[in-house]
């Protein structure tokens, strides 16, 4: 069965440090890939998405992700963390013919002053 | 723009009671879905719909019913609530069927407690 794995349920970084949140998908067929962010007591918002074409995808709030087919990965990065980045982040995958979107279990990002 | 609207925001039920969680979208989206969010488990798909009159089961459909009589509305019914249904429920919609590269738009959630 297809799945999305997020390594690390909780990541803590210092303000100004690099943010790296890991996501791997299990499929020989490259899916469409998404990163969503959830702030406390809110629904999920789209950060960025990969469909086809350029493997480095830029999103909102300075985040970007790189699709690596050979590693079946779609890790999320931000060069310099800000306090406002504290939230939960979800990686998700879907396929062109599928009506089901698969989510990872989420990574909570904390920012230390 | 209203987007995806969920009501109520909070609900407390006793075991065995029934209720309906409402979801409405004003974006003319074909695809609508319900997820539950539990700590450490991410979002799990309960039911989804690819258009009016068409629904299908997701990962965790037991204990829940849905219908889609209009494009805009996709209510989720709990026929006999159980403590295991204590969760945060999200409705999400997407422009296309199947969603493919089209992202999901989420409501703000309903926090349900079953005692």
Coordinates of N, CA and C in Angstrom, one line a residue:
Chain A
X1 N 0.8 -1.2 0.0 CA 0.0 0.0 0.0 C 0.9 1.2 0.0
X2 N 0.4 2.3 -0.7 CA 1.1 3.5 -0.7 C 1.1 4.2 0.6
X3 N 2.2 4.8 1.0 CA 2.3 5.5 2.3 C 3.2 6.7 2.2
X4 N 3.0 7.6 3.2 CA 3.9 8.7 3.3 C 4.5 8.7 4.7
X5 N 5.8 8.8 4.8 CA 6.4 8.7 6.1 C 7.2 10.0 6.4
X6 N 6.9 10.6 7.6 CA 7.6 11.8 8.0 C 8.5 11.3 9.2
X7 N 9.7 11.6 9.1 CA 10.7 11.2 10.1 C 10.8 12.3 11.2
X8 N 10.5 11.9 12.4 CA 10.5 12.9 13.5 C 9.2 13.5 13.7
X9 N 8.5 13.1 14.8 CA 7.2 13.7 15.2 C 7.4 15.1 15.7
X10 N 8.6 15.5 16.2 CA 8.8 16.8 16.8 C 10.3 17.2 16.4
X11 N 10.4 18.4 15.9 CA 11.7 19.0 15.5 C 11.8 20.3 16.2
X12 N 12.9 20.6 16.9 CA 13.1 21.9 17.6 C 14.4 22.5 17.0
X13 N 14.3 23.8 16.6 CA 15.4 24.5 16.1 C 15.5 25.9 16.7
X14 N 16.6 26.5 16.7 CA 16.8 27.8 17.2 C 16.3 28.8 16.2
X15 N 15.9 30.0 16.6 CA 15.5 31.0 15.7 C 16.7 31.4 14.8
X16 N 16.5 31.5 13.5 CA 17.6 31.8 12.6 C 18.3 30.5 12.0
X17 N 18.1 29.4 12.6 CA 18.7 28.1 12.2 C 18.0 27.5 11.0
X18 N 18.6 26.6 10.3 CA 18.0 25.9 9.2 C 16.9 25.0 9.7
X19 N 15.8 25.0 8.9 CA 14.7 24.0 9.2 C 14.8 22.9 8.1
X20 N 14.7 21.7 8.6 CA 14.7 20.5 7.7 C 13.7 19.5 8.2
X21 N 12.6 19.3 7.5 CA 11.6 18.4 7.8 C 11.5 17.3 6.7
X22 N 11.6 16.1 7.2 CA 11.8 15.0 6.2 C 10.5 14.3 5.8
X23 N 10.4 13.9 4.6 CA 9.2 13.2 4.0 C 9.7 12.2 3.0
X24 N 9.2 11.0 3.1 CA 9.5 9.9 2.1 C 8.1 9.3 1.7
X25 N 8.0 9.0 0.4 CA 6.8 8.3 -0.1 C 7.2 6.9 -0.6
X26 N 6.2 6.0 -0.6 CA 6.5 4.7 -1.0 C 5.7 4.4 -2.3
X27 N 6.4 4.5 -3.4 CA 5.7 4.2 -4.7 C 6.8 4.3 -5.7
X28 N 6.7 3.4 -6.7 CA 7.6 3.5 -7.8 C 7.1 4.5 -8.8
X29 N 5.9 4.9 -8.7 CA 5.3 5.9 -9.6 C 5.4 7.2 -8.9
X30 N 6.0 8.3 -9.4 CA 6.1 9.5 -8.7 C 4.7 10.1 -8.5
X31 N 4.3 10.4 -7.3 CA 3.0 11.0 -7.0 C 3.1 12.6 -7.1
X32 N 1.9 13.2 -7.0 CA 1.9 14.6 -6.7 C 2.2 14.7 -5.2
X33 N 2.9 15.7 -4.9 CA 3.4 15.8 -3.5 C 3.1 17.2 -2.9
X34 N 2.7 17.3 -1.7 CA 2.3 18.5 -1.1 C 2.9 18.6 0.3
X35 N 3.1 19.9 0.8 CA 3.3 20.2 2.2 C 2.3 21.1 2.6
X36 N 1.6 20.8 3.8 CA 0.6 21.6 4.4 C 1.2 22.0 5.8
X37 N 0.7 23.2 6.2 CA 1.0 23.7 7.6 C -0.3 23.9 8.3
X38 N -0.2 23.5 9.6 CA -1.4 23.7 10.5 C -1.0 24.5 11.7
X39 N -1.6 25.7 11.8 CA -1.3 26.5 13.1 C -2.4 26.1 14.1
X40 N -2.1 26.3 15.4 CA -3.0 25.9 16.4 C -4.5 26.3 16.2
X41 N -5.3 25.3 16.4 CA -6.8 25.5 16.3 C -7.2 26.0 14.9
X42 N -6.5 25.6 13.9 CA -6.9 25.9 12.5 C -6.8 24.7 11.6
X43 N -7.4 24.9 10.5 CA -7.3 23.8 9.5 C -5.9 23.9 8.8
X44 N -5.7 23.0 7.8 CA -4.4 22.9 7.1 C -4.4 23.9 6.0
X45 N -3.2 24.5 5.8 CA -3.1 25.4 4.6 C -1.9 24.9 3.7
X46 N -2.1 25.1 2.4 CA -1.1 24.6 1.5 C 0.2 25.5 1.6
X47 N 1.3 24.8 1.8 CA 2.6 25.5 1.7 C 3.2 25.5 0.3
X48 N 3.2 24.3 -0.3 CA 3.8 24.2 -1.6 C 3.3 22.8 -2.2
X49 N 3.5 22.7 -3.5 CA 3.2 21.4 -4.1 C 4.2 21.1 -5.3
X50 N 4.4 19.8 -5.5 CA 5.1 19.4 -6.6 C 4.2 18.6 -7.6
X51 N 4.2 18.9 -8.8 CA 3.4 18.2 -9.8 C 4.3 17.6 -10.8
X52 N 4.8 18.3 -11.7 CA 5.8 17.9 -12.7 C 6.8 19.0 -12.9
X53 N 7.9 18.7 -13.7 CA 8.8 19.8 -14.0 C 9.9 20.0 -13.0
X54 N 10.2 21.2 -12.7 CA 11.3 21.6 -11.8 C 11.1 20.8 -10.4
X55 N 12.3 20.2 -10.0 CA 12.2 19.4 -8.8 C 12.4 20.2 -7.5
X56 N 12.8 21.4 -7.6 CA 12.9 22.3 -6.5 C 11.7 23.3 -6.5
X57 N 10.9 23.1 -5.5 CA 9.6 23.9 -5.5 C 9.7 24.9 -4.4
X58 N 9.3 26.1 -4.7 CA 9.3 27.2 -3.7 C 7.8 27.4 -3.2
X59 N 7.7 27.6 -1.9 CA 6.4 27.9 -1.4 C 6.3 29.2 -0.7
X60 N 5.3 29.3 0.2 CA 5.0 30.5 0.9 C 5.9 30.6 2.1
X61 N 6.1 31.8 2.7 CA 6.9 32.0 3.9 C 8.3 31.5 3.8
X62 N 8.9 31.5 2.7 CA 10.3 31.2 2.5 C 10.6 29.7 2.5
X63 N 9.6 28.8 2.5 CA 9.9 27.4 2.5 C 10.1 26.9 1.1
X64 N 10.9 25.8 1.0 CA 11.0 25.1 -0.3 C 11.2 23.6 -0.1
X65 N 11.0 22.9 -1.1 CA 11.1 21.4 -1.0 C 11.7 20.9 -2.3
X66 N 12.5 19.8 -2.2 CA 13.1 19.3 -3.4 C 12.6 17.8 -3.6
X67 N 12.1 17.5 -4.7 CA 11.7 16.2 -5.1 C 12.9 15.4 -5.6
X68 N 13.2 14.3 -4.9 CA 14.3 13.4 -5.3 C 13.7 12.0 -5.6
X69 N 13.5 11.7 -6.9 CA 12.9 10.5 -7.3 C 13.8 9.3 -6.8
X70 N 15.1 9.4 -6.9 CA 16.0 8.3 -6.6 C 15.9 8.0 -5.1
X71 N 15.6 8.9 -4.3 CA 15.5 8.7 -2.9 C 14.0 8.7 -2.4
X72 N 13.1 8.8 -3.3 CA 11.6 8.9 -3.0 C 11.4 9.8 -1.8
X73 N 12.0 11.0 -1.9 CA 11.9 12.0 -0.8 C 11.4 13.3 -1.3
X74 N 10.9 14.1 -0.4 CA 10.3 15.4 -0.6 C 10.5 16.2 0.6
X75 N 11.7 16.4 1.0 CA 12.0 17.1 2.3 C 11.8 18.6 2.2
X76 N 11.3 19.2 3.3 CA 11.0 20.6 3.4 C 12.1 21.4 4.1
X77 N 12.5 22.5 3.5 CA 13.5 23.3 4.2 C 13.2 24.8 4.2
X78 N 13.8 25.4 5.2 CA 13.8 26.9 5.2 C 15.2 27.3 5.8
X79 N 15.8 28.2 5.1 CA 17.2 28.6 5.5 C 17.3 29.2 6.9
X80 N 16.3 30.0 7.3 CA 16.4 30.7 8.6 C 15.0 30.6 9.3
X81 N 14.9 29.9 10.4 CA 13.7 29.8 11.1 C 13.2 31.1 11.8
X82 N 11.9 31.3 11.8 CA 11.3 32.4 12.5 C 10.3 31.9 13.5
X83 N 10.2 32.6 14.6 CA 9.2 32.2 15.6 C 7.9 31.9 15.1
X84 N 7.4 32.6 14.0 CA 6.1 32.4 13.5 C 6.0 31.1 12.7
X85 N 7.1 30.4 12.5 CA 7.1 29.1 11.8 C 6.6 27.9 12.7
X86 N 6.5 28.2 14.0 CA 6.1 27.1 14.9 C 4.7 26.7 14.5
X87 N 4.6 25.4 14.2 CA 3.3 24.8 13.7 C 3.5 23.3 13.5
X88 N 2.5 22.7 13.0 CA 2.6 21.3 12.6 C 2.6 21.2 11.1
X89 N 3.5 20.4 10.6 CA 3.6 20.3 9.1 C 3.3 18.9 8.7
X90 N 2.5 18.8 7.6 CA 2.1 17.5 7.0 C 2.6 17.4 5.6
X91 N 3.2 16.3 5.3 CA 3.5 15.9 3.9 C 2.3 15.0 3.4
X92 N 2.0 15.2 2.1 CA 0.9 14.4 1.6 C 1.2 14.1 0.1
X93 N 0.6 12.9 -0.3 CA 0.8 12.5 -1.7 C -0.5 12.0 -2.3
X94 N -0.6 12.2 -3.6 CA -1.8 11.7 -4.3 C -1.3 11.3 -5.7
X95 N -2.1 10.6 -6.4 CA -1.8 10.1 -7.7 C -2.8 10.5 -8.8
X96 N -2.5 10.6 -10.0 CA -3.3 11.2 -11.0 C -4.7 10.5 -11.1
X97 N -4.8 9.2 -10.9 CA -6.0 8.6 -11.1 C -6.7 8.3 -9.7
X98 N -6.2 8.7 -8.6 CA -6.7 8.3 -7.3 C -7.5 9.4 -6.7
X99 N -8.5 9.0 -6.0 CA -9.3 10.0 -5.3 C -8.9 10.1 -3.8
X100 N -7.9 9.4 -3.4 CA -7.5 9.4 -2.0 C -6.2 10.1 -1.9
X101 N -6.1 11.0 -0.9 CA -4.9 11.7 -0.7 C -4.3 11.2 0.6
X102 N -3.1 10.8 0.6 CA -2.4 10.1 1.7 C -1.6 11.1 2.5
X103 N -1.8 11.2 3.8 CA -1.0 12.2 4.6 C 0.0 11.4 5.5
X104 N 1.1 12.1 5.8 CA 2.0 11.6 6.8 C 1.4 11.9 8.1
X105 N 2.1 11.4 9.2 CA 1.6 11.6 10.5 C 1.9 13.0 11.1
X106 N 2.7 13.8 10.4 CA 2.9 15.2 10.9 C 4.2 15.3 11.7
X107 N 4.7 16.5 11.6 CA 5.9 16.9 12.4 C 5.7 18.2 13.0
X108 N 5.8 18.3 14.3 CA 5.6 19.5 15.0 C 6.9 20.3 15.1
X109 N 6.9 21.5 14.6 CA 8.1 22.3 14.6 C 8.1 23.3 15.7
X110 N 9.1 23.3 16.6 CA 9.2 24.3 17.7 C 10.4 25.2 17.4
X111 N 10.3 26.4 17.7 CA 11.4 27.4 17.5 C 11.9 27.9 18.8
X112 N 13.1 27.7 19.1 CA 13.7 28.3 20.4 C 14.2 29.7 20.2
X113 N 14.0 30.6 21.1 CA 14.4 32.0 21.0 C 15.9 32.0 21.0
Chain B
X1 N -14.2 35.6 0.6 CA -14.6 34.3 0.2 C -14.7 33.4 1.5
X2 N -15.8 32.6 1.6 CA -16.0 31.8 2.8 C -15.1 30.6 2.7
X3 N -15.0 29.9 1.5 CA -14.1 28.7 1.4 C -14.9 27.5 1.9
X4 N -14.3 26.8 2.9 CA -14.9 25.6 3.5 C -15.4 26.0 4.9
X5 N -16.7 25.8 5.1 CA -17.2 26.2 6.4 C -17.7 24.9 7.2
X6 N -17.2 24.8 8.4 CA -17.6 23.6 9.2 C -18.4 24.1 10.4
X7 N -19.5 23.4 10.8 CA -20.2 23.7 12.0 C -20.6 22.4 12.6
X8 N -20.6 22.3 14.0 CA -20.2 23.3 14.9 C -18.7 23.3 15.1
X9 N -18.1 24.2 15.9 CA -16.7 24.2 16.1 C -16.3 23.2 17.2
X10 N -17.2 23.1 18.2 CA -17.0 22.2 19.3 C -18.4 21.5 19.6
X11 N -18.2 20.2 20.1 CA -19.4 19.4 20.4 C -19.0 18.4 21.4
X12 N -19.9 18.2 22.4 CA -19.8 17.2 23.4 C -21.0 16.3 23.3
X13 N -20.7 15.0 23.1 CA -21.8 14.0 23.0 C -21.7 13.0 24.1
X14 N -22.8 12.4 24.4 CA -22.8 11.2 25.3 C -22.8 9.9 24.4
X15 N -22.2 8.9 24.9 CA -22.2 7.6 24.2 C -23.6 7.2 23.8
X16 N -23.7 6.9 22.5 CA -25.0 6.5 21.9 C -25.8 7.6 21.3
X17 N -25.4 8.8 21.5 CA -26.1 9.9 20.9 C -25.7 10.0 19.4
X18 N -26.6 10.6 18.6 CA -26.2 10.8 17.2 C -26.1 12.3 16.9
X19 N -25.4 12.7 15.9 CA -25.3 14.0 15.5 C -24.7 14.1 14.0
X20 N -24.9 15.3 13.5 CA -24.4 15.6 12.1 C -23.4 16.7 12.2
X21 N -22.2 16.5 11.6 CA -21.3 17.6 11.4 C -21.5 18.1 10.0
X22 N -21.6 19.5 10.0 CA -21.9 20.1 8.7 C -20.7 20.6 8.0
X23 N -20.7 20.5 6.7 CA -19.6 21.0 5.9 C -20.2 21.7 4.6
X24 N -19.8 22.9 4.3 CA -20.3 23.5 3.1 C -19.1 24.3 2.4
X25 N -19.1 24.2 1.1 CA -18.0 25.0 0.4 C -18.7 25.8 -0.7
X26 N -18.2 27.0 -1.0 CA -18.8 27.9 -2.0 C -17.8 28.1 -3.2
X27 N -17.0 27.1 -3.4 CA -16.0 27.2 -4.5 C -16.3 26.3 -5.7
X28 N -17.5 25.7 -5.7 CA -17.9 24.8 -6.8 C -17.0 23.7 -7.0
X29 N -16.4 23.2 -5.8 CA -15.5 22.1 -5.9 C -16.2 20.7 -6.1
X30 N -15.7 19.9 -7.0 CA -16.3 18.6 -7.2 C -16.0 17.6 -6.1
X31 N -14.8 17.7 -5.6 CA -14.3 16.7 -4.6 C -14.4 17.2 -3.2
X32 N -15.0 16.4 -2.3 CA -15.1 16.8 -0.9 C -14.8 15.5 0.0
X33 N -14.3 15.8 1.2 CA -13.8 14.7 2.0 C -13.9 15.0 3.4
X34 N -13.9 14.0 4.3 CA -13.8 14.1 5.7 C -12.6 13.4 6.2
X35 N -11.9 14.0 7.1 CA -10.7 13.4 7.8 C -10.9 13.6 9.3
X36 N -10.4 12.6 10.0 CA -10.2 12.8 11.5 C -8.7 12.9 11.8
X37 N -8.4 13.8 12.8 CA -7.1 14.0 13.2 C -6.9 13.6 14.7
X38 N -6.0 12.6 14.9 CA -5.7 12.2 16.2 C -4.2 12.3 16.5
X39 N -3.8 12.6 17.7 CA -2.4 12.8 18.0 C -1.5 11.6 17.5
X40 N -0.5 12.0 16.8 CA 0.5 11.0 16.3 C 0.0 10.1 15.2
X41 N -1.2 10.4 14.7 CA -1.7 9.5 13.6 C -2.0 10.3 12.3
X42 N -1.7 11.6 12.3 CA -1.9 12.4 11.1 C -3.4 12.5 10.8
X43 N -3.7 12.6 9.6 CA -5.1 12.7 9.1 C -5.5 11.4 8.5
X44 N -6.6 10.9 8.9 CA -7.1 9.7 8.3 C -8.4 9.9 7.6
X45 N -8.5 9.4 6.4 CA -9.7 9.7 5.5 C -10.9 8.8 6.0
X46 N -12.0 9.5 6.2 CA -13.2 8.8 6.6 C -14.1 8.4 5.4
X47 N -14.5 9.4 4.7 CA -15.3 9.3 3.5 C -15.0 10.4 2.5
X48 N -15.2 10.1 1.3 CA -15.1 11.2 0.3 C -16.1 11.1 -0.8
X49 N -16.2 12.2 -1.5 CA -17.2 12.3 -2.6 C -16.6 13.0 -3.8
X50 N -16.8 12.4 -5.0 CA -16.3 13.0 -6.2 C -17.3 13.8 -7.0
X51 N -18.5 13.9 -6.4 CA -19.6 14.7 -7.0 C -20.9 14.4 -6.4
X52 N -21.9 15.3 -6.7 CA -23.2 15.1 -6.1 C -23.7 13.7 -6.4
X53 N -24.2 13.0 -5.3 CA -24.8 11.7 -5.5 C -23.8 10.6 -5.4
X54 N -22.5 10.9 -5.3 CA -21.4 9.9 -5.3 C -20.6 10.0 -4.1
X55 N -20.5 8.9 -3.3 CA -19.7 8.9 -2.1 C -18.9 7.5 -2.1
X56 N -17.8 7.5 -1.3 CA -17.1 6.3 -1.2 C -16.3 6.3 0.2
X57 N -15.9 5.1 0.6 CA -15.3 5.0 1.9 C -13.8 5.3 1.8
X58 N -13.3 5.8 2.9 CA -11.8 6.0 3.1 C -11.3 4.9 4.0
X59 N -10.2 5.3 4.7 CA -9.5 4.4 5.6 C -10.3 3.9 6.8
X60 N -11.1 4.8 7.4 CA -11.8 4.6 8.7 C -13.2 4.9 8.6
X61 N -14.0 4.3 7.8 CA -15.4 4.7 7.6 C -16.4 4.2 8.7
X62 N -16.0 3.2 9.5 CA -17.0 2.5 10.4 C -17.5 3.5 11.4
X63 N -18.8 3.6 11.6 CA -19.4 4.4 12.5 C -19.9 5.8 12.0
X64 N -19.6 6.0 10.7 CA -19.9 7.3 10.0 C -20.7 7.0 8.7
X65 N -21.6 7.9 8.5 CA -22.3 7.9 7.2 C -22.2 9.3 6.6
X66 N -22.2 9.3 5.2 CA -22.2 10.6 4.5 C -23.2 10.5 3.4
X67 N -23.6 11.7 2.9 CA -24.4 11.8 1.7 C -23.9 13.1 1.0
X68 N -24.2 13.2 -0.3 CA -23.9 14.4 -1.1 C -25.0 14.7 -2.0
X69 N -26.0 15.4 -1.5 CA -27.2 15.7 -2.4 C -26.9 17.0 -3.2
X70 N -26.0 17.8 -2.8 CA -25.7 19.0 -3.6 C -24.2 19.1 -3.7
X71 N -23.7 19.9 -4.7 CA -22.3 20.1 -4.8 C -21.7 20.8 -3.6
X72 N -22.5 21.7 -3.0 CA -21.9 22.5 -1.9 C -21.8 21.8 -0.5
X73 N -22.7 20.9 -0.2 CA -22.8 20.3 1.1 C -22.3 18.9 1.2
X74 N -21.7 18.5 2.3 CA -21.2 17.2 2.5 C -21.2 16.9 4.0
X75 N -22.4 16.6 4.6 CA -22.5 16.3 6.0 C -22.0 15.0 6.4
X76 N -21.5 14.9 7.6 CA -21.0 13.6 8.2 C -21.8 13.3 9.4
X77 N -22.4 12.1 9.4 CA -23.3 11.7 10.4 C -22.7 10.6 11.3
X78 N -22.8 10.8 12.6 CA -22.5 9.8 13.6 C -23.8 9.2 14.1
X79 N -24.0 8.0 13.9 CA -25.3 7.4 14.2 C -25.4 7.0 15.7
X80 N -24.4 6.6 16.3 CA -24.3 6.2 17.7 C -22.9 6.4 18.2
X81 N -22.7 7.6 18.8 CA -21.4 8.0 19.1 C -20.7 7.1 20.1
X82 N -19.4 6.9 19.9 CA -18.6 6.1 20.8 C -17.4 6.9 21.3
X83 N -16.8 6.7 22.5 CA -15.6 7.4 22.9 C -14.5 7.4 21.9
X84 N -14.4 6.3 21.2 CA -13.3 6.2 20.2 C -13.4 7.2 19.0
X85 N -14.6 7.9 19.0 CA -14.8 8.9 17.9 C -14.4 10.3 18.4
X86 N -14.0 10.4 19.6 CA -13.4 11.6 20.1 C -12.2 12.0 19.3
X87 N -12.3 13.2 18.6 CA -11.3 13.5 17.7 C -11.5 15.0 17.2
X88 N -10.7 15.4 16.3 CA -10.9 16.7 15.6 C -11.2 16.3 14.1
X89 N -12.3 16.8 13.6 CA -12.8 16.4 12.3 C -12.6 17.6 11.3
X90 N -12.0 17.2 10.2 CA -11.8 18.3 9.1 C -12.5 17.9 7.9
X91 N -13.2 18.8 7.3 CA -13.7 18.7 6.0 C -12.8 19.4 5.0
X92 N -12.6 18.8 3.8 CA -11.7 19.4 2.8 C -12.3 19.2 1.4
X93 N -12.0 20.2 0.6 CA -12.5 20.1 -0.8 C -11.4 20.4 -1.8
X94 N -11.7 19.9 -3.0 CA -10.7 20.2 -4.1 C -11.5 20.4 -5.4
X95 N -10.8 21.2 -6.2 CA -11.5 21.6 -7.5 C -11.8 20.4 -8.4
X96 N -10.8 19.5 -8.5 CA -10.9 18.5 -9.5 C -11.3 17.1 -8.9
X97 N -11.8 16.3 -9.8 CA -12.1 14.9 -9.4 C -11.4 14.1 -10.5
X98 N -10.4 13.2 -10.1 CA -9.8 13.1 -8.8 C -8.9 14.3 -8.6
X99 N -8.5 14.5 -7.3 CA -7.8 15.7 -7.0 C -6.5 15.9 -7.7
X100 N -5.7 14.8 -7.9 CA -4.5 14.9 -8.6 C -3.6 16.0 -8.1
X101 N -3.2 16.9 -8.9 CA -2.4 18.0 -8.6 C -3.1 19.1 -7.9
X102 N -4.4 19.1 -7.8 CA -5.2 20.1 -7.2 C -5.2 20.0 -5.7
X103 N -4.7 21.0 -5.0 CA -4.6 20.9 -3.5 C -6.0 20.9 -2.8
X104 N -6.0 20.5 -1.6 CA -7.2 20.5 -0.8 C -7.3 21.8 0.0
X105 N -8.6 22.2 0.1 CA -8.9 23.4 0.9 C -9.6 22.9 2.2
X106 N -9.1 23.3 3.3 CA -9.6 22.7 4.6 C -10.5 23.7 5.3
X107 N -11.5 23.2 6.0 CA -12.2 23.9 7.0 C -11.4 24.1 8.3
X108 N -11.9 24.8 9.3 CA -11.2 25.0 10.5 C -11.4 23.9 11.6
X109 N -12.2 22.9 11.2 CA -12.3 21.7 12.1 C -13.5 21.8 13.1
X110 N -13.9 20.6 13.5 CA -14.9 20.4 14.6 C -14.2 19.5 15.6
X111 N -14.2 20.0 16.9 CA -13.6 19.3 18.0 C -14.7 18.5 18.7
X112 N -14.7 17.2 18.6 CA -15.8 16.4 19.1 C -15.2 15.6 20.3
X113 N -16.0 15.6 21.4 CA -15.7 14.8 22.6 C -16.9 13.9 22.9
X114 N -16.6 12.6 23.0 CA -17.7 11.7 23.3 C -17.4 11.1 24.7
X115 N -18.3 11.3 25.6 CA -18.1 10.8 27.0 C -18.9 9.6 27.3

